């Protein structure tokens, strides 16, 4: 690898705002916000809206959509559209 062309790859804490889970990993992402980890060291923390800990695909808790109401609204809206002449 060439020297001085790659970003700094260091330990970072990702904080899932939806579930509250925190994950310590290495990344090139940086932040001015810091947090003290369980090992007593201070690491930069990056807040994320969603992660595998809170995403419905990974948790299996998917929301049920009101598809019947949407279909009825669609049919009511386009009731006479494309009718036979």
PDB file of C-alpha atoms in Angstrom, residues 22-84:
ATOM      1  CA  UNK A  22     -24.093  -0.176  20.328  1.00  0.00           C
ATOM      2  CA  UNK A  23     -21.528  -1.972  18.165  1.00  0.00           C
ATOM      3  CA  UNK A  24     -17.762  -1.512  18.437  1.00  0.00           C
ATOM      4  CA  UNK A  25     -16.029  -2.100  15.119  1.00  0.00           C
ATOM      5  CA  UNK A  26     -13.355  -0.598  12.900  1.00  0.00           C
ATOM      6  CA  UNK A  27     -14.199   1.931  10.220  1.00  0.00           C
ATOM      7  CA  UNK A  28     -12.866   4.883   8.259  1.00  0.00           C
ATOM      8  CA  UNK A  29     -15.863   6.969   9.381  1.00  0.00           C
ATOM      9  CA  UNK A  30     -15.098   9.651  11.955  1.00  0.00           C
ATOM     10  CA  UNK A  31     -17.061  11.723  14.428  1.00  0.00           C
ATOM     11  CA  UNK A  32     -16.438  14.480  16.962  1.00  0.00           C
ATOM     12  CA  UNK A  33     -18.867  12.814  19.382  1.00  0.00           C
ATOM     13  CA  UNK A  34     -17.270  10.256  21.725  1.00  0.00           C
ATOM     14  CA  UNK A  35     -18.434   7.558  24.131  1.00  0.00           C
ATOM     15  CA  UNK A  36     -16.734   5.558  26.856  1.00  0.00           C
ATOM     16  CA  UNK A  37     -16.892   1.849  26.011  1.00  0.00           C
ATOM     17  CA  UNK A  38     -17.103  -1.117  28.405  1.00  0.00           C
ATOM     18  CA  UNK A  39     -13.327  -1.570  28.315  1.00  0.00           C
ATOM     19  CA  UNK A  40     -12.793   1.944  29.700  1.00  0.00           C
ATOM     20  CA  UNK A  41     -11.478   3.435  26.453  1.00  0.00           C
ATOM     21  CA  UNK A  42     -13.087   6.370  24.687  1.00  0.00           C
ATOM     22  CA  UNK A  43     -14.106   5.914  21.043  1.00  0.00           C
ATOM     23  CA  UNK A  44     -15.817   8.116  18.459  1.00  0.00           C
ATOM     24  CA  UNK A  45     -19.530   7.316  18.166  1.00  0.00           C
ATOM     25  CA  UNK A  46     -21.633   7.459  15.001  1.00  0.00           C
ATOM     26  CA  UNK A  47     -25.422   7.483  15.346  1.00  0.00           C
ATOM     27  CA  UNK A  48     -27.331   5.460  12.754  1.00  0.00           C
ATOM     28  CA  UNK A  49     -31.094   5.408  12.283  1.00  0.00           C
ATOM     29  CA  UNK A  50     -31.336   1.675  11.656  1.00  0.00           C
ATOM     30  CA  UNK A  51     -29.069  -1.370  11.770  1.00  0.00           C
ATOM     31  CA  UNK A  52     -29.424  -5.140  11.756  1.00  0.00           C
ATOM     32  CA  UNK A  53     -30.548  -4.914  15.397  1.00  0.00           C
ATOM     33  CA  UNK A  54     -33.662  -2.922  14.487  1.00  0.00           C
ATOM     34  CA  UNK A  55     -34.332  -3.588  10.791  1.00  0.00           C
ATOM     35  CA  UNK A  56     -37.553  -5.580  10.236  1.00  0.00           C
ATOM     36  CA  UNK A  57     -35.869  -7.965   7.790  1.00  0.00           C
ATOM     37  CA  UNK A  58     -33.368  -9.134  10.412  1.00  0.00           C
ATOM     38  CA  UNK A  59     -35.651  -8.989  13.458  1.00  0.00           C
ATOM     39  CA  UNK A  60     -38.612 -10.733  11.814  1.00  0.00           C
ATOM     40  CA  UNK A  61     -41.001  -8.082  13.141  1.00  0.00           C
ATOM     41  CA  UNK A  62     -42.392  -6.693   9.926  1.00  0.00           C
ATOM     42  CA  UNK A  63     -45.174  -4.149   9.873  1.00  0.00           C
ATOM     43  CA  UNK A  64     -48.468  -5.167   8.350  1.00  0.00           C
ATOM     44  CA  UNK A  65     -49.531  -2.706   5.675  1.00  0.00           C
ATOM     45  CA  UNK A  66     -53.144  -1.717   5.135  1.00  0.00           C
ATOM     46  CA  UNK A  67     -53.235  -3.046   1.578  1.00  0.00           C
ATOM     47  CA  UNK A  68     -57.008  -3.494   1.458  1.00  0.00           C
ATOM     48  CA  UNK A  69     -57.597   0.193   2.143  1.00  0.00           C
ATOM     49  CA  UNK A  70     -55.033   1.197  -0.455  1.00  0.00           C
ATOM     50  CA  UNK A  71     -56.589  -1.035  -3.110  1.00  0.00           C
ATOM     51  CA  UNK A  72     -60.052   0.381  -2.381  1.00  0.00           C
ATOM     52  CA  UNK A  73     -58.754   3.947  -2.635  1.00  0.00           C
ATOM     53  CA  UNK A  74     -57.008   3.128  -5.921  1.00  0.00           C
ATOM     54  CA  UNK A  75     -60.148   1.560  -7.377  1.00  0.00           C
ATOM     55  CA  UNK A  76     -62.314   4.479  -6.247  1.00  0.00           C
ATOM     56  CA  UNK A  77     -59.886   6.991  -7.713  1.00  0.00           C
ATOM     57  CA  UNK A  78     -59.608   5.331 -11.112  1.00  0.00           C
ATOM     58  CA  UNK A  79     -63.151   3.961 -11.293  1.00  0.00           C
ATOM     59  CA  UNK A  80     -64.060   5.161 -14.797  1.00  0.00           C
ATOM     60  CA  UNK A  81     -60.549   5.290 -16.223  1.00  0.00           C
ATOM     61  CA  UNK A  82     -59.915   3.108 -19.256  1.00  0.00           C
ATOM     62  CA  UNK A  83     -63.510   2.016 -19.653  1.00  0.00           C
ATOM     63  CA  UNK A  84     -64.842   0.491 -22.863  1.00  0.00           C
TER      64      UNK A  84
END
